[in-house]
Structures are given as C-alpha cells and as structure tokens.
One Martini backbone bead per residue (centre of mass of N, CA, C, O) as a GRO file, in nm:
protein
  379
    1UNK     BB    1  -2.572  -0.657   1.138
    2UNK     BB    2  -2.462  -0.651   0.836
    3UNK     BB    3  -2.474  -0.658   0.518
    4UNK     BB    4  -2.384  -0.905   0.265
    5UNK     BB    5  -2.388  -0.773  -0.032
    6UNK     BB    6  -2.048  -0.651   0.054
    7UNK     BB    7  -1.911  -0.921   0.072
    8UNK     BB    8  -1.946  -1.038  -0.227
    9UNK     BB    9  -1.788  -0.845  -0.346
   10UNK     BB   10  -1.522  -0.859  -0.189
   11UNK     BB   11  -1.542  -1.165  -0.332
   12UNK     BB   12  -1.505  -1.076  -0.635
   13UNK     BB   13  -1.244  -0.918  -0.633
   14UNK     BB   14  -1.089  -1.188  -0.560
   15UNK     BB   15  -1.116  -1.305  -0.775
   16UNK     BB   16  -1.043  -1.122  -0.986
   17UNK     BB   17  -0.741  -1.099  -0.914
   18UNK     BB   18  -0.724  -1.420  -0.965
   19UNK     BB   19  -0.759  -1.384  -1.267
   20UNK     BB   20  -0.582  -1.141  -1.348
   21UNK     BB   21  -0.311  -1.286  -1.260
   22UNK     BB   22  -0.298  -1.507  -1.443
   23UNK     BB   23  -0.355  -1.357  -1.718
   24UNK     BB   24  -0.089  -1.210  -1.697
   25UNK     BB   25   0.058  -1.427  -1.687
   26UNK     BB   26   0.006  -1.591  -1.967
   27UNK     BB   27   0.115  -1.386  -2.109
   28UNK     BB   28   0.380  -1.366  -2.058
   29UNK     BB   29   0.432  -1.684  -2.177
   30UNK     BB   30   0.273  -1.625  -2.478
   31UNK     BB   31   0.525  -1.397  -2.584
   32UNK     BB   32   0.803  -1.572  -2.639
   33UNK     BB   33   0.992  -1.383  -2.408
   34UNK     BB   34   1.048  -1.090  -2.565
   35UNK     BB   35   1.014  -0.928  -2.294
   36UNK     BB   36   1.229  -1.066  -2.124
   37UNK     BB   37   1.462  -0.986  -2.346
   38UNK     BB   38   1.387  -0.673  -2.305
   39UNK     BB   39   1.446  -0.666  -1.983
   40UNK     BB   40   1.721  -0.732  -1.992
   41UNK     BB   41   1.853  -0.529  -2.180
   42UNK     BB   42   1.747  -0.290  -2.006
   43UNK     BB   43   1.916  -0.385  -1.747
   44UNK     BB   44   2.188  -0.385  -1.860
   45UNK     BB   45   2.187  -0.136  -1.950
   46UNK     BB   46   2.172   0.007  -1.716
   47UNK     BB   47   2.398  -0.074  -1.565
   48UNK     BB   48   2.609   0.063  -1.743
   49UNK     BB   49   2.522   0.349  -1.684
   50UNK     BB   50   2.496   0.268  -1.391
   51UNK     BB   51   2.683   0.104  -1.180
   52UNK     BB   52   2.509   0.128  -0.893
   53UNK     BB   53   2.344  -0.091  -0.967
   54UNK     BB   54   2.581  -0.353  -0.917
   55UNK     BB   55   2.669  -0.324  -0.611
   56UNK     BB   56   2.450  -0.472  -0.507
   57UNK     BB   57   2.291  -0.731  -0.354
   58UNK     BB   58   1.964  -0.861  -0.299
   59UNK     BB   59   1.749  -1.021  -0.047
   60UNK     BB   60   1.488  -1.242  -0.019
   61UNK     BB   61   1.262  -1.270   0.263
   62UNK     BB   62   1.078  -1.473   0.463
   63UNK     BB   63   0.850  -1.367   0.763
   64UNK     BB   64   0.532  -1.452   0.676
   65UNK     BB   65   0.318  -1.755   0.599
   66UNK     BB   66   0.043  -1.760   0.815
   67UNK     BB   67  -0.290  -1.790   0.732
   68UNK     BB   68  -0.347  -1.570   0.470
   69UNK     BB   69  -0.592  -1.337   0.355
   70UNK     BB   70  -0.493  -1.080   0.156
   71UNK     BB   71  -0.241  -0.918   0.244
   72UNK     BB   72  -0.158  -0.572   0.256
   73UNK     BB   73  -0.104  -0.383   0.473
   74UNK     BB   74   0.209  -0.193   0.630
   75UNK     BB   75   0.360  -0.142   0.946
   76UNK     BB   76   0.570   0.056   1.164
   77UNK     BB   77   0.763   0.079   1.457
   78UNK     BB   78   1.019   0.177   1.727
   79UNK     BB   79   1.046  -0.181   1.767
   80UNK     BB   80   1.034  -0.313   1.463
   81UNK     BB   81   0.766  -0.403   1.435
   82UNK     BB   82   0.487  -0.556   1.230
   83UNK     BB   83   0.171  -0.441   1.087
   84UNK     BB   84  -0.120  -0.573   0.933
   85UNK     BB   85  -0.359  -0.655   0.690
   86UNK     BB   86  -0.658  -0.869   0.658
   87UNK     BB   87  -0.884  -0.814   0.417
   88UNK     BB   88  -1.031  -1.107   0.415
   89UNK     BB   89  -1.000  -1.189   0.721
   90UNK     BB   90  -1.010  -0.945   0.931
   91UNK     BB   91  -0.759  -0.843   0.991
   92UNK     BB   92  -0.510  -0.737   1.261
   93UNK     BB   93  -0.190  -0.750   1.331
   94UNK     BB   94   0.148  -0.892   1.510
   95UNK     BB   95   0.490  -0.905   1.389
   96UNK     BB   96   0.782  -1.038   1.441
   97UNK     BB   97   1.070  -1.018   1.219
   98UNK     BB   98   1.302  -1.191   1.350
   99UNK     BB   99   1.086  -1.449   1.429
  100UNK     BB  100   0.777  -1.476   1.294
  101UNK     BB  101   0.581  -1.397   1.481
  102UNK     BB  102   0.261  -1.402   1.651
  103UNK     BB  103   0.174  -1.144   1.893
  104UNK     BB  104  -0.130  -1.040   1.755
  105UNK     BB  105  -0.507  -1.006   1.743
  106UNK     BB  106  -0.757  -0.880   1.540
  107UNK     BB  107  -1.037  -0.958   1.554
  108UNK     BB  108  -1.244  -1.241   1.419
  109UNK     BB  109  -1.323  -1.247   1.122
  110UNK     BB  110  -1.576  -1.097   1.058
  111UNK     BB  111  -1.778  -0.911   0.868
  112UNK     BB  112  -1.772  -0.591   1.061
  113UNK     BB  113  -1.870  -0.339   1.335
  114UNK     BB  114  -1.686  -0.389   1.627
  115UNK     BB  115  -1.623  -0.292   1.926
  116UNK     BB  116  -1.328  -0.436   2.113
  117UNK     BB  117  -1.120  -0.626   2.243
  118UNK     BB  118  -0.917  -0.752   2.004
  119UNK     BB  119  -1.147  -1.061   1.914
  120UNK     BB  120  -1.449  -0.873   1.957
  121UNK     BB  121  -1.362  -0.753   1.715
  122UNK     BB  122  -1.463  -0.561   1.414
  123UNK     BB  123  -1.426  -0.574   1.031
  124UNK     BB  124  -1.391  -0.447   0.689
  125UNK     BB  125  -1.184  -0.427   0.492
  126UNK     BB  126  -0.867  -0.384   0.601
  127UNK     BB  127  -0.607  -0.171   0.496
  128UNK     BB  128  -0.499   0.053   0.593
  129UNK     BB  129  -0.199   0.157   0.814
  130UNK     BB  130  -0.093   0.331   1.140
  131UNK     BB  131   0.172   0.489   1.336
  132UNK     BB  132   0.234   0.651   1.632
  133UNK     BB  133   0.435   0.823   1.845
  134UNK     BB  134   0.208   0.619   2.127
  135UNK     BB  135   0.135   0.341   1.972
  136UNK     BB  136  -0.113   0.373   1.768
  137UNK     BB  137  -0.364   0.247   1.561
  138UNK     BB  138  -0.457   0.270   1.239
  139UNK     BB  139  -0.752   0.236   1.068
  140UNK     BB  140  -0.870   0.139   0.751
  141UNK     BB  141  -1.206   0.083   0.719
  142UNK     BB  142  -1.340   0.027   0.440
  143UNK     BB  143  -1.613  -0.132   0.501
  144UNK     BB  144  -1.704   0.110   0.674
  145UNK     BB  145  -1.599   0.378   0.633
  146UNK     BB  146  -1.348   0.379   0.872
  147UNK     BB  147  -1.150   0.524   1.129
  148UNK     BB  148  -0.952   0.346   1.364
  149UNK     BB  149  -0.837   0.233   1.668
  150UNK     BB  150  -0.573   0.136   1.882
  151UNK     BB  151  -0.443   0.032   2.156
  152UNK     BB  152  -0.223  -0.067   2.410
  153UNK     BB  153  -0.480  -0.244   2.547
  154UNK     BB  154  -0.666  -0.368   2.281
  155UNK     BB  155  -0.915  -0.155   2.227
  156UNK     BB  156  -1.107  -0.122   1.949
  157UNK     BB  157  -1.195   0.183   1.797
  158UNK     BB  158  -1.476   0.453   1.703
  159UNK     BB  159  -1.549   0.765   1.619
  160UNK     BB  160  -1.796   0.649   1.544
  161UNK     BB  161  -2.109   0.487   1.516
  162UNK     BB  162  -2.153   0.141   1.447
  163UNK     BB  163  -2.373   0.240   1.199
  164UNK     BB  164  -2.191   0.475   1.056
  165UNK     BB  165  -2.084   0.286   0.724
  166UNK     BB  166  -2.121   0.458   0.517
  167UNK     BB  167  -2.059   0.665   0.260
  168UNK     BB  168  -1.939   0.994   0.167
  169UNK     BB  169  -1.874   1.359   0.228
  170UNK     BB  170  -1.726   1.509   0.546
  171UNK     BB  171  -1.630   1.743   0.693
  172UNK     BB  172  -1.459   1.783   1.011
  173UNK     BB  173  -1.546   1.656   1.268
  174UNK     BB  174  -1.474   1.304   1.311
  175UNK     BB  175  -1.765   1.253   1.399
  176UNK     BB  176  -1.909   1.377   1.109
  177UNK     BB  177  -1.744   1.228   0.932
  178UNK     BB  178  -1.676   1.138   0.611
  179UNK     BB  179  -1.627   0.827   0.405
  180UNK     BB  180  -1.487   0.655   0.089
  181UNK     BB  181  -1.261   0.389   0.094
  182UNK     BB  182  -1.066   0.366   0.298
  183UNK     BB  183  -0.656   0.325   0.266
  184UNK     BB  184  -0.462   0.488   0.276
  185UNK     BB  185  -0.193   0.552   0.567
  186UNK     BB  186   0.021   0.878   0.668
  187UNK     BB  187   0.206   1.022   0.846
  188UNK     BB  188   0.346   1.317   1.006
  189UNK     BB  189   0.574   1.479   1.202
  190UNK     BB  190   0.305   1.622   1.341
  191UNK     BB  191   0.034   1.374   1.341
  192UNK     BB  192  -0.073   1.403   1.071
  193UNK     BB  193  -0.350   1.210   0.884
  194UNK     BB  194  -0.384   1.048   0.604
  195UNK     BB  195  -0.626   0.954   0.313
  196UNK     BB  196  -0.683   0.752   0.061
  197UNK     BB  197  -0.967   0.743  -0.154
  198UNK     BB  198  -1.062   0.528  -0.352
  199UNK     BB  199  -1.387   0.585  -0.372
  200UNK     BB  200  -1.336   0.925  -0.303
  201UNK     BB  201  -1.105   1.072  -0.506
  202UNK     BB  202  -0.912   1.134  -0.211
  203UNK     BB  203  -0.741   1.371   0.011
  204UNK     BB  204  -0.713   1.342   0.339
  205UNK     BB  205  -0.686   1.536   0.705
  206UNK     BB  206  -0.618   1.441   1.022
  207UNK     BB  207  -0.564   1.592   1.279
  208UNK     BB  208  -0.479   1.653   1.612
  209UNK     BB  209  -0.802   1.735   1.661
  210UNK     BB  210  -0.972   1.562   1.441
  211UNK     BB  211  -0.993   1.728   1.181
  212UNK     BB  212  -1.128   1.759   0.889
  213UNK     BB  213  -0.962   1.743   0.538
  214UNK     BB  214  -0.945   1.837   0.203
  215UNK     BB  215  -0.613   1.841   0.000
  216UNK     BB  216  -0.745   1.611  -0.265
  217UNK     BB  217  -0.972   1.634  -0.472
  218UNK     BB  218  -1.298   1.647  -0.645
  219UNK     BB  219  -1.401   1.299  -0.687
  220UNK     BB  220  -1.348   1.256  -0.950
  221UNK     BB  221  -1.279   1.058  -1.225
  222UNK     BB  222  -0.880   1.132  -1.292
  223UNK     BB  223  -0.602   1.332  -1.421
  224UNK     BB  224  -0.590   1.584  -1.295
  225UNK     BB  225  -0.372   1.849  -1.139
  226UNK     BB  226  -0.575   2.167  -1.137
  227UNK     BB  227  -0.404   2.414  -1.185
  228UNK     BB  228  -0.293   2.440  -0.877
  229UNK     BB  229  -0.576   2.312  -0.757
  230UNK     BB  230  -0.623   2.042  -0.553
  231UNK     BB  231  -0.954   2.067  -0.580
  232UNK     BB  232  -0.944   1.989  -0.895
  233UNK     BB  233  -0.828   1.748  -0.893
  234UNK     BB  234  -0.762   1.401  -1.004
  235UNK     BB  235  -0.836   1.033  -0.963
  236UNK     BB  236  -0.795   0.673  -0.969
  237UNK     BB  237  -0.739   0.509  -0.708
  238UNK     BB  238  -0.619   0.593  -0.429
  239UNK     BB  239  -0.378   0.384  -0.213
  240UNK     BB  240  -0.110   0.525  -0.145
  241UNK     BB  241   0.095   0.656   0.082
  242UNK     BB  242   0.385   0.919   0.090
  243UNK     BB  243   0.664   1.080   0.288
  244UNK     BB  244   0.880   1.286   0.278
  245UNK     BB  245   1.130   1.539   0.454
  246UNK     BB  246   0.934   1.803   0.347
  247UNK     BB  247   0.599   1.690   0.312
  248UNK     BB  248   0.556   1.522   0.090
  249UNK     BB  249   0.343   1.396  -0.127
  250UNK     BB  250   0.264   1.047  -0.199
  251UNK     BB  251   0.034   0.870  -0.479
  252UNK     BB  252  -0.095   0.572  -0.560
  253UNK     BB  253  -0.237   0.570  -0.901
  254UNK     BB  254  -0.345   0.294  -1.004
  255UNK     BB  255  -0.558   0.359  -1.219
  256UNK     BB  256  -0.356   0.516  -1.388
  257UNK     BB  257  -0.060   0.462  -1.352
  258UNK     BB  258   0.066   0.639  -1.077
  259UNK     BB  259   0.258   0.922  -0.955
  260UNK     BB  260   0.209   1.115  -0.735
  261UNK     BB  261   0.193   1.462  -0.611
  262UNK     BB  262   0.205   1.689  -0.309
  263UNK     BB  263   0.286   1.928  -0.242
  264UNK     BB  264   0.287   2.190   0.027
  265UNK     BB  265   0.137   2.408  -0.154
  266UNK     BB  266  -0.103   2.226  -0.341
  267UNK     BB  267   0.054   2.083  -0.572
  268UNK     BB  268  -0.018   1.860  -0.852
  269UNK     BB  269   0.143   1.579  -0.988
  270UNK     BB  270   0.336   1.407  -1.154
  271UNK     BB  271   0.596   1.192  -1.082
  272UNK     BB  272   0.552   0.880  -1.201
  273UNK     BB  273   0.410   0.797  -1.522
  274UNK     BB  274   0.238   0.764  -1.822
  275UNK     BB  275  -0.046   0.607  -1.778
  276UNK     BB  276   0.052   0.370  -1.923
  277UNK     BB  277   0.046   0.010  -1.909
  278UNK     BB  278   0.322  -0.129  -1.793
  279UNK     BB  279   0.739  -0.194  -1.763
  280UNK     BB  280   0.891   0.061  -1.789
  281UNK     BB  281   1.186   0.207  -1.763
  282UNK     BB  282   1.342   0.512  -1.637
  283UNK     BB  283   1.245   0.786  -1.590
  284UNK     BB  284   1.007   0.889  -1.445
  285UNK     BB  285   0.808   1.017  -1.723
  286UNK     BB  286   0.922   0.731  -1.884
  287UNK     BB  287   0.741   0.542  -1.731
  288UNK     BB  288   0.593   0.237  -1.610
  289UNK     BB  289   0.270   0.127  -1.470
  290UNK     BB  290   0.061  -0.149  -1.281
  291UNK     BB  291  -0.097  -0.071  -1.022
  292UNK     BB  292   0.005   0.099  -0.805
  293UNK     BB  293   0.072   0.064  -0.451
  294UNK     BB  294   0.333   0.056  -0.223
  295UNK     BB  295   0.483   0.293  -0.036
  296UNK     BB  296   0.864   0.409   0.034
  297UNK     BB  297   1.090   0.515   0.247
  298UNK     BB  298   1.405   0.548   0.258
  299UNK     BB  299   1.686   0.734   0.398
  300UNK     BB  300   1.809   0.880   0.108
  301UNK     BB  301   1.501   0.899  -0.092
  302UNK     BB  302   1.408   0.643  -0.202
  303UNK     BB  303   1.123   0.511  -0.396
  304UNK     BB  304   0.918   0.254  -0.318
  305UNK     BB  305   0.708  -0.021  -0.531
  306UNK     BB  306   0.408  -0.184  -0.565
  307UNK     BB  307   0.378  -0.342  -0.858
  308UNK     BB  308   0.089  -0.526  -0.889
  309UNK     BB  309   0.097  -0.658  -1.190
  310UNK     BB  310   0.386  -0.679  -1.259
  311UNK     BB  311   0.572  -0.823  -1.002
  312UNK     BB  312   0.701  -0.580  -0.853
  313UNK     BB  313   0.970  -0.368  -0.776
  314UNK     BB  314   1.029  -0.032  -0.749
  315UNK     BB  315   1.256   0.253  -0.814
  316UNK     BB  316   1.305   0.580  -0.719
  317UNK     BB  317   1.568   0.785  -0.741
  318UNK     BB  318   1.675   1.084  -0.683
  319UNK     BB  319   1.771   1.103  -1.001
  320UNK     BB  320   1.499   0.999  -1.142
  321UNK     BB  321   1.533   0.709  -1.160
  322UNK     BB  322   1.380   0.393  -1.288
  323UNK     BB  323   1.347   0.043  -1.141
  324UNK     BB  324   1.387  -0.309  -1.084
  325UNK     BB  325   1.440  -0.410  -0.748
  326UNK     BB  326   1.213  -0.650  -0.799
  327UNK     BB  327   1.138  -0.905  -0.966
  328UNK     BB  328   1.075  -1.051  -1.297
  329UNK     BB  329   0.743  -1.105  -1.384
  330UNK     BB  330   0.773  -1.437  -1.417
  331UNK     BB  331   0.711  -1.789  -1.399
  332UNK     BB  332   0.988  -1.895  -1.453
  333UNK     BB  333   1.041  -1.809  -1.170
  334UNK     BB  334   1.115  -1.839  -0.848
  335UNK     BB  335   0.957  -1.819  -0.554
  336UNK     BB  336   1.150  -1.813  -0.345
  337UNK     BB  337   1.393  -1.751  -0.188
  338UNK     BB  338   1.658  -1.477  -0.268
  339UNK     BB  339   1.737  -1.308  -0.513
  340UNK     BB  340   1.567  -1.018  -0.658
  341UNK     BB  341   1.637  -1.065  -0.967
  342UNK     BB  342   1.502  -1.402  -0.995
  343UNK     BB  343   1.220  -1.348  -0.841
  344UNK     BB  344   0.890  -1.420  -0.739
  345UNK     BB  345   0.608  -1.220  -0.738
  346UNK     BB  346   0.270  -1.213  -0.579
  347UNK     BB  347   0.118  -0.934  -0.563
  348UNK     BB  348   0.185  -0.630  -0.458
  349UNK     BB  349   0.123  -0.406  -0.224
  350UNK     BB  350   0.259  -0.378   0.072
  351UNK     BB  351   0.479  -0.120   0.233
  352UNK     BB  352   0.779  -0.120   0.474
  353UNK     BB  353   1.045   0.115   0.647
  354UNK     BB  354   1.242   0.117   0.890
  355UNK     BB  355   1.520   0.248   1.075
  356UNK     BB  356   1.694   0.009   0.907
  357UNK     BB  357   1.639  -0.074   0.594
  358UNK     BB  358   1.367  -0.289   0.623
  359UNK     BB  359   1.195  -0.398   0.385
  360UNK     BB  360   0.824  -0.453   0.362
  361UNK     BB  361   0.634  -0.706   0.165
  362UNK     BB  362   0.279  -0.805   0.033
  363UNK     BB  363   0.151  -1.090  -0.069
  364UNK     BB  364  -0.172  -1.205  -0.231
  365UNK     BB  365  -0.211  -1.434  -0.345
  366UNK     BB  366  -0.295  -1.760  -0.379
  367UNK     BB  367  -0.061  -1.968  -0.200
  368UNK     BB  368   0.126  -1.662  -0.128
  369UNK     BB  369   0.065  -1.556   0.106
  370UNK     BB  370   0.305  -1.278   0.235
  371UNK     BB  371   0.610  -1.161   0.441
  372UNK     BB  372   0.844  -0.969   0.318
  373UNK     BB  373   1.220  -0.923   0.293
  374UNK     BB  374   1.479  -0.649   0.229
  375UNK     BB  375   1.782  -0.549   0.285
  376UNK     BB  376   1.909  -0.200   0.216
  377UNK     BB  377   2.195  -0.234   0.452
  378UNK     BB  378   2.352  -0.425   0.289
  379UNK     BB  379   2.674  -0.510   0.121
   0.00000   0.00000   0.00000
C-alpha cells in the first residue's frame, strides 16, 4: 500500500476548493449586483456589435450526476461513449450519454497503484483522460505520477512497476521515464499523446514509439514565452491540452489565468488572457480568466473554455473575440438544465466535443457533482 499522507493532502485540496468556491460565491453575492449588472451591459454590449453572438439560443442539460466525487476530466471515442475521470472517488467511469447509463467502472476506490482487470485496479487522483484511435484509454493518474492504459477486454496497465510512484523528471523510453503530477492529456492525428505537467510546470510528448521528450517548459515556476525556445518557457500549473486542425497546442495555464499556445515550430506564446484573474470578455489578449481548466475545438475551429473559478464556459471564436457562452457565474441563478445563458455552473472542470458538436463538461462542487451536454449543432 502507498502512504497515506499525500492522501490527506489530496483532500486538504478538495476542501480548498469547496471553501475558495463559497468565497467566491460570497464575493460575487456581497458585491452589491454591480458586477452582475456590468456583465450584464457588456453582454449586451457585445451581442449589439456581433449579431451572430444572438443567433441561436444554447441549453444546457444534465447527462449523469449519479454519486460522482470531484469528477474533473472527459474524453469521448467515435461510438460517442463519454469516459469521466473521478478524481476523489478514484474511478474512471464509461458512460453512454444517449440515456445517462453507467456502462463500466475501473478501480476499487481506494487511493493506490494496483494493475488488474476493471475494479481489482486501482488509481490515486485521476485527472487526464484521452482515448486513441484503437479505442485504448489513456489515464493521467496524477498521485502515482504515471501514464496508465486500459485496454479494451478491461485491463488497466502501468508502463513502470507499480512502486514507482514518485515524481521525477526523465525523459526517453516510457519504461524509465518519469513525470511529476500529470493532468491533461491529448491525442495528436499522428497518434502521439501529449502531457500538461501541473507539478513538473512542462508539456510533454509521448510518440507511438513510447519515446518521452519534453516539447515546453523548463520546469520553472513563471509565465515566460521563452524568447523562441520553447524549453526556457515557463508555466505555472498547466492543466489541459487541446490541438487545434493544424496541430497547435493550447494549454490551460490554470495559475496564469491564460491560455498558451505552442505553435508546430515550438514558439510558445500566450493565446488569451491578460493573466490578471478576472471576468472580463473582449480580444483573445484583452480578456481576462480566472484558473481555466478544460479546453476543446468544436468542428468551426473555436475554442471552449472551462473557466472554473468564474462559473462558466467561455468561447473564443476564430476571429479572436472571447465571450461568456455558458454560465452566469453568480448564486442567484437557478442550478438546473435550461438555457446557457441564465444558468449557474458550479465549478467546470473538464470538457470534451464529440463528432458531433456535442460539448460535455463537468461541474465539480459537492453536492452538484455532475457531465453536463449542450449541443452546439442546435438550430
């Protein structure tokens, strides 16, 4: 058995979370409304000068919110399956979201590192999840710091011996590599699987040959773009990938409060956000966000957001104008399905776009844990 004292912190964290999201609410709530009535001024404001931001109204509806603890990352495969990640229950989950079913669960429960069929396995704060083009599951499976797999007779498989669970930094064959708290994770057309670092502040690349190689990051703790060279970059707790059509990464850099880009040449750059944590819309670089978690292309080419600090969903359209596209952000909105724009978000984590423009994001709070749909292919 693994020690229990990163255990307790895993749940020191999730307490943070659920006291830093009250205080949140809080503020917003003792702010007097003028905030409320200021986004209010620049949505209107902004639909006035974009018409097609009014074109279509977008609902919001609940897809599975049966006993989930902390659910954070989703992927989905080509039969439309949505796979979840519970990062405090220590599950991954398979759920058809036609009709809400839970079709299969992975791990027992308990905070460990054990390989074996279904629920004789076990995980330690799964966060990223990514399936390939063989319908093979890949897990971040942050508290052992390993890339693990699942296999589709239901296997889950660890490319190192399940002692080691440390943190580290090595690159080279996936067998002595080593990794420091991976979170996001996502597939390339080629095949290789990318890797956002929370702890070890560094995206890295695992091809189909198995080979790790570090792609950004120089480890450090900061916001640097690195003058060119994308291994003097810095980062500061980055969280999720996404690849745009041209193999562009996009990386949540949660404590930033931005979005990075790593261009195909390896130039590093900020996408969106002034890095100042905020609510605000407008340009890619003059919007502001506060801890973005999950990102995901739709077939258009715009990039979704979960904003998860601020309660909502953000868009940012290919001509580079950032809006609010889901969520209120404030207690006084009601909780349930309806529309995106009247409804509270209550903590969005991860996200996933299927092949039919089908987004799926999870709210992570106690008490409204669940994977949320809005159909972005919708008249």
């Amino acid at each position: 058995m693994k020690p229990v004292a990163p255990q307790s912190f895993r749940w020191s964290l999730a307490k943070s979370f659920v006291f830093s999201l009250v205080g949140a609410f809080v503020l917003t709530a003792c702010s007097g409304g003028s905030s409320e009535i200021n986004a209010a001024m620049d949505s209107e404001s902004h639909a006035l000068a974009n018409p097609s931001a009014v074109e279509k109204t977008y609902f919001v509806e609940t897809v599975y919110s049966q006993s989930l603890n902390f659910p954070t990352s989703l992927a989905t495969d080509n039969n439309g399956l949505l796979y979840l990640s519970e990062s405090n229950g220590q599950y991954i989950k398979v759920i058809d979201p036609q009709n809400g079913t839970l079709l299969q669960t992975y791990g027992n429960g308990t905070a460990d590192l054990l390989d074996g069929l279904t629920t004789s396995a076990a995980f330690y704060s799964p966060f990223g999840l990514a399936v390939n083009a063989n319908g093979v599951i890949y897990v971040a499976d942050s508290g052992n710091n390993q890339i693990r797999t699942i296999t589709s007779n239901g296997m889950v498989s660890s490319f190192k011996p399940i002692t080691d669970y440390y943190p580290g930094y090595v690159d080279g064959p996936i067998a002595n590599a080593k990794f420091n708290d991976p979170y996001g994770l996502a597939f390339d057309k080629q095949g290789n699987l990318y890797v956002a670092e929370n702890g070890g502040q560094r995206i890295r690349k695992i091809t189909t040959n198995l080979d790790v190689s570090t792609v950004a990051g120089s480890g450090l703790m900061g916001s640097d773009n690195g003058n060119g060279n994308a291994l003097m970059a810095s980062f500061n707790g980055p969280s999720n990938i996404a690849i745009d059509a041209l193999g562009n990464l996009y990386v949540s850099d949660a404590m930033n409060n931005q979005i990075r880009k790593i261009s195909t040449n390896g130039q590093v750059s900020v996408f969106a956000g002034t890095g100042t944590q905020g609510n605000a819309n407008g340009t890619r670089l003059e919007a502001q966000f506060y801890e973005p978690r999950g990102l995901a292309f739709d077939s258009l080419g715009n990039l979704y957001v979960c904003d998860y600090k601020n309660f909502v969903i953000r868009k940012i359209s290919v001509d580079g104008h950032v809006t609010t596209f889901a969520g209120v952000g404030s207690i006084v909105a009601p909780a349930g399905d309806g529309s995106a724009t009247t409804l509270l978000i209550y903590g969005p984590w991860g996200m996933a776009i299927d092949k039919h423009d089908n987004l799926y994001f999870t709210e992570t709070a106690v008490g409204h844990a669940r994977i949320r749909k809005i159909s972005l292919a919708q008249p």
